[in-house]
Coordinates of C-alpha atoms and ligand atoms in Angstrom, one line a residue:
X1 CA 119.8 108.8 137.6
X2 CA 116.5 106.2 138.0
X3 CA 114.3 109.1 137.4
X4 CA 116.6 109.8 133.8
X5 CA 116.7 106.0 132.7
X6 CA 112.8 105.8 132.9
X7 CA 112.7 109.4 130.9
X8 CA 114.7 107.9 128.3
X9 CA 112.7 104.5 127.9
X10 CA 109.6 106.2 127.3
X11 CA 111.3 108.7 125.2
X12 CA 112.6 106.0 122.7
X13 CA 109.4 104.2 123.1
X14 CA 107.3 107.2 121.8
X15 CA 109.5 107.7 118.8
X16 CA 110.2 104.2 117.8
X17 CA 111.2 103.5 114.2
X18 CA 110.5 100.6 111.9
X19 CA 113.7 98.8 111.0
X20 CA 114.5 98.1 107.4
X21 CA 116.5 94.6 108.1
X22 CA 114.3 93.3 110.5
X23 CA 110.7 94.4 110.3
X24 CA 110.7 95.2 106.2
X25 CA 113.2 93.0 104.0
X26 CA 111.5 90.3 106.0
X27 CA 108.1 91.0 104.4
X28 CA 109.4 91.2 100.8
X29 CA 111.5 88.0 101.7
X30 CA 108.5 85.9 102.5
X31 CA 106.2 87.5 100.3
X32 CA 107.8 88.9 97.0
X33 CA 111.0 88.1 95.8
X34 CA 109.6 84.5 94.3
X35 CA 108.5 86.7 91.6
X36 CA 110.8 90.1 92.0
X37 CA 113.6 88.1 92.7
X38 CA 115.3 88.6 89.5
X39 CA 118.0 91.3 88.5
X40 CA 115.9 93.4 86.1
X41 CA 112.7 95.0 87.1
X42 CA 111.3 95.3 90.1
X43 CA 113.8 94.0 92.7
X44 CA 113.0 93.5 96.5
X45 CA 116.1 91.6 97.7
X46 CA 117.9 94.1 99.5
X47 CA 117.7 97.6 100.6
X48 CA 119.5 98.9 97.5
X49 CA 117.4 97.2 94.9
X50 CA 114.1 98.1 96.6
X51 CA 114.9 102.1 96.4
X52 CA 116.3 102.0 93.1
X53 CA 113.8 99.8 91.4
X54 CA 111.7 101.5 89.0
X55 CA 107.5 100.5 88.3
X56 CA 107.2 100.7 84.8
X57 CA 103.5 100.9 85.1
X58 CA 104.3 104.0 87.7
X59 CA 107.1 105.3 85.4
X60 CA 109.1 106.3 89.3
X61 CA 111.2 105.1 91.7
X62 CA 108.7 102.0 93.5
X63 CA 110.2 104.5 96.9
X64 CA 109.2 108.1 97.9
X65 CA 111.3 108.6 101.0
X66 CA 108.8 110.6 103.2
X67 CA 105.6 109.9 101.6
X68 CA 104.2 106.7 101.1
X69 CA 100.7 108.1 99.4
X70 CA 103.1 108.8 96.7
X71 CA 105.3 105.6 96.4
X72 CA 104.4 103.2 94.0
X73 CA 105.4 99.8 96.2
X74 CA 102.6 101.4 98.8
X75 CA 100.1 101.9 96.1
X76 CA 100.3 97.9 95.0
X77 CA 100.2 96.5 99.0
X78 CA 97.5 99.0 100.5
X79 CA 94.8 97.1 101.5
X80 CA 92.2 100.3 101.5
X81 CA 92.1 101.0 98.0
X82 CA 93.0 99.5 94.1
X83 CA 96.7 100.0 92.9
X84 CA 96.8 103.1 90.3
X85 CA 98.5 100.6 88.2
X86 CA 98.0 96.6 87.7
X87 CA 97.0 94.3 90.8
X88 CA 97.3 94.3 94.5
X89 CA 100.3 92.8 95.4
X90 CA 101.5 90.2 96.5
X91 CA 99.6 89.4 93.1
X92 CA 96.8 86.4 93.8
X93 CA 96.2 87.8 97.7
X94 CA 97.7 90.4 100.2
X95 CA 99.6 91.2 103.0
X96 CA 98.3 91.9 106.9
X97 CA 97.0 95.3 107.9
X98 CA 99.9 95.1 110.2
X99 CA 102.3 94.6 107.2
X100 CA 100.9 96.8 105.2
X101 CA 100.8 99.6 107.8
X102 CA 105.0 98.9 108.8
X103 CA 105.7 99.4 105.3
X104 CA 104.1 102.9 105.1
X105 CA 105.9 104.1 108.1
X106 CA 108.7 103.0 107.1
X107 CA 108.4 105.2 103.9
X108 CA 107.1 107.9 106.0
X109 CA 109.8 108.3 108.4
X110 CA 112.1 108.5 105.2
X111 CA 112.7 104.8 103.6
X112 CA 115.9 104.6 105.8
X113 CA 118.0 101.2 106.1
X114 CA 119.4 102.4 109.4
X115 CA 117.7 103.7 112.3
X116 CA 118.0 107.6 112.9
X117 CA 119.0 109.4 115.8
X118 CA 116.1 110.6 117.1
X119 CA 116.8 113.9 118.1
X120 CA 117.2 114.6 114.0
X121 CA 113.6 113.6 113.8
X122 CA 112.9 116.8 116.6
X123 CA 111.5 119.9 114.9
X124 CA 113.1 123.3 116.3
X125 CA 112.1 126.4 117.4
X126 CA 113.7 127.9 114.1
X127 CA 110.9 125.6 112.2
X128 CA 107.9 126.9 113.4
X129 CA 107.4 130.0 115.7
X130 CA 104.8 130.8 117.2
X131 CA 103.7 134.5 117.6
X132 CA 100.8 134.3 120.2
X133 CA 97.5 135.9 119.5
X134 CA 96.3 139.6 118.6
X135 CA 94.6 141.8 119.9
X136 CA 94.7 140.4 123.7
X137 CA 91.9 141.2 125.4
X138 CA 90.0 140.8 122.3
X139 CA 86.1 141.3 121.2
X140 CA 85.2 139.1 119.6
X141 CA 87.7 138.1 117.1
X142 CA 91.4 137.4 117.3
X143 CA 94.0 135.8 115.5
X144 CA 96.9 133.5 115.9
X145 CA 99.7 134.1 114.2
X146 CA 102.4 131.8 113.2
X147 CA 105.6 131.5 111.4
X148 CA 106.7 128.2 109.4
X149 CA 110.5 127.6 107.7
X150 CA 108.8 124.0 106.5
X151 CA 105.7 123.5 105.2
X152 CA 103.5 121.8 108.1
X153 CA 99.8 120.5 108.9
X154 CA 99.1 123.1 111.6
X155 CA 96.4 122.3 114.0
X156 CA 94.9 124.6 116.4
X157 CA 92.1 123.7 119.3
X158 CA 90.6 126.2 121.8
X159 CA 88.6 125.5 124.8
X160 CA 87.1 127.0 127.1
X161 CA 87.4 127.2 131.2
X162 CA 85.0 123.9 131.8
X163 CA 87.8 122.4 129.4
X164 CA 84.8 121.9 126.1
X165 CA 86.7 122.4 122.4
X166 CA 84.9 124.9 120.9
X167 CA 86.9 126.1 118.0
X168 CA 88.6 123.3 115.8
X169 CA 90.3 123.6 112.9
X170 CA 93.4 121.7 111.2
X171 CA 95.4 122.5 107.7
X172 CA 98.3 122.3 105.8
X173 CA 100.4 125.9 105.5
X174 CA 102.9 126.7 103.5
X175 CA 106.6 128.3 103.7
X176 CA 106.3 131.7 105.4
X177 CA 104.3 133.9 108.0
X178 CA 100.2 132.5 108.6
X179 CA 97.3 133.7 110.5
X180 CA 93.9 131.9 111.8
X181 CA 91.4 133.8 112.9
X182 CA 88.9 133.3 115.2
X183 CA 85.1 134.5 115.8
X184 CA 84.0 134.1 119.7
X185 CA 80.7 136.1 118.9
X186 CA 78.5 133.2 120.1
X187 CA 81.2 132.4 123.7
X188 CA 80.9 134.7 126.6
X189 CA 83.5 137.1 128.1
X190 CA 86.3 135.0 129.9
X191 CA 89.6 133.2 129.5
X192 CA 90.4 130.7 127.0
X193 CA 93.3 128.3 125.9
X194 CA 94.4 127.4 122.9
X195 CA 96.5 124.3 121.6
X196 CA 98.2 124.3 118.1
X197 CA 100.1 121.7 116.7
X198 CA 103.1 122.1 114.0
X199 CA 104.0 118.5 112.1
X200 CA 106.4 119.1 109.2
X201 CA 106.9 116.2 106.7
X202 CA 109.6 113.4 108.4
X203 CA 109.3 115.7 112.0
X204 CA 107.6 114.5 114.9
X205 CA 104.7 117.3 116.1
X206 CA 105.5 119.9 118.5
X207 CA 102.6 121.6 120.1
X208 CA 102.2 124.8 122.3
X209 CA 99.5 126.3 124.2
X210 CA 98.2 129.8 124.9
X211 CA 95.9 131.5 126.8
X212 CA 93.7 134.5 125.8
X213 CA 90.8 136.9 127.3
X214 CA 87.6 137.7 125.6
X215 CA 86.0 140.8 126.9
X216 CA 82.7 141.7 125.7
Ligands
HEC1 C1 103.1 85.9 92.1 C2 104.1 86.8 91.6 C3 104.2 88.1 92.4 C4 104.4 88.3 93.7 C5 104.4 87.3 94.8 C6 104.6 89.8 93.9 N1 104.5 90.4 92.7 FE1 104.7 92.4 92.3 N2 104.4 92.1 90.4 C7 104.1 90.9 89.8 C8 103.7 91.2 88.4 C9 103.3 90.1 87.4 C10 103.8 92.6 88.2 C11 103.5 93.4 86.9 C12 101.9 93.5 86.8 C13 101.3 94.5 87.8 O1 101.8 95.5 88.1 O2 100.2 94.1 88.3 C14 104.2 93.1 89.4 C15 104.5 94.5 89.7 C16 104.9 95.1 90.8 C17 105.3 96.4 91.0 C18 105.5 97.4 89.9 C19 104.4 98.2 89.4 C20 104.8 99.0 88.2 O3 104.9 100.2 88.2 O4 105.1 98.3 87.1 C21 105.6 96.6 92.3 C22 106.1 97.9 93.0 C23 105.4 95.3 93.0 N3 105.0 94.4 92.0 C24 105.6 95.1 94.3 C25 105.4 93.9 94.9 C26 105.5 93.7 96.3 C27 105.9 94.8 97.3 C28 105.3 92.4 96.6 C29 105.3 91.6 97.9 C30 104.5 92.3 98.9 C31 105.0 91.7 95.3 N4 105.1 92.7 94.3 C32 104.8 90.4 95.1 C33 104.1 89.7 90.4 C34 104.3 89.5 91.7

């Protein structure tokens, strides 16, 4: 029962979500609506106006749920490069990193106004499977194969006994059955384990690991 409680504070603590009413409306509150306050145009007074306003400069919706590199009201408060369109806003200076950076994840994890149950935010088994490697004893190349039902950034490590990385490589695959292969013509004969990663757009990562034999 103690052991379960403390399972499910750190559980919701790794996953935590940024809340619309408290952590976002609050920024446009203090530092936008004197001047997108109105009824036509850009509107930040509530959730509903913010993700149906539309940038005319952008010629979109100012909200991209999922990606924020895409959504127009990110574009004009990112601090790390100029808007595409017009000035930084809030126009005549900026928000905090620390602003800036809730209002991305926000977008990220989908523009919602209400928390999500987190176990909707899990990716499944049925989203990525992972086939192992092949051939197993191998010499010197093998290759991991992988199967994907979302597009994903797929990330894949390997080490070696003594625990150094010596293969890295990370990428973003597509709907459908994938392979990376990999060259151990400079490693010696011995076992080695490998790490990959799945993250699907508005899922959190999953990662599995794997173990494999070079014999030379
Ligand atoms: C002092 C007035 C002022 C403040 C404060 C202000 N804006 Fe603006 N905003 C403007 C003006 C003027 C434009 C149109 C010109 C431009 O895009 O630079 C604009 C345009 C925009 C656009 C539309 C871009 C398009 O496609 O036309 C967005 C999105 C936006 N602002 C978001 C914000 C956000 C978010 C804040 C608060 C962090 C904010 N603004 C604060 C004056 C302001």
């Amino acid at each position: 029962m103690r052991i379960s409680f403390i399972m499910l504070i750190l559980f919701i603590s790794a996953f935590s979500q940024v809340e619309y009413n408290t952590q976002i409306q609050p920024i446009f509150n203090n530092r936008c609506i004197n001047c997108h306050g109105g009824t036509s145009g850009v509107t930040l007074t509530s959730y509903s106006a913010v993700t149906t306003s539309i940038g005319n400069n952008y010629g979109t919706l100012i909200v991209v749920p999922f990606d924020a590199v895409s959504s127009p009201i990110y574009d004009k408060v990112r601090l790390d490069k100029s808007p595409d369109h017009g000035d930084r806003m809030p126009r005549g200076g900026s928000l905090s990193q620390t602003e800036v950076d809730l209002i991305r994840d926000w977008l990220n994890e989908g523009a919602n106004e209400a928390l999500v149950a987190v176990y909707e935010e899990y990716a499944t088994p049925v989203d990525f499977n992972l086939a192992g490697n092949y051939p197993n004893p191998f010499n010197p190349v093998t290759a991991i194969s992988f199967l994907l039902a979302k597009p994903a950034t797929v990330a894949l490590s390997v080490y070696n006994l003594s625990g150094l990385e010596i293969f890295v490589s990370q990428s973003d695959y597509s709907i459908g059955s994938h392979k990376q292969t990999i060259d151990f013509s400079n490693q010696p004969s011995g076992i080695y384990f490998y790490q990959i990663s799945f993250r699907a757009q508005g899922r959190q990562e999953i990662v599995q690991n794997g173990k494999m034999t070079l014999l030379k």
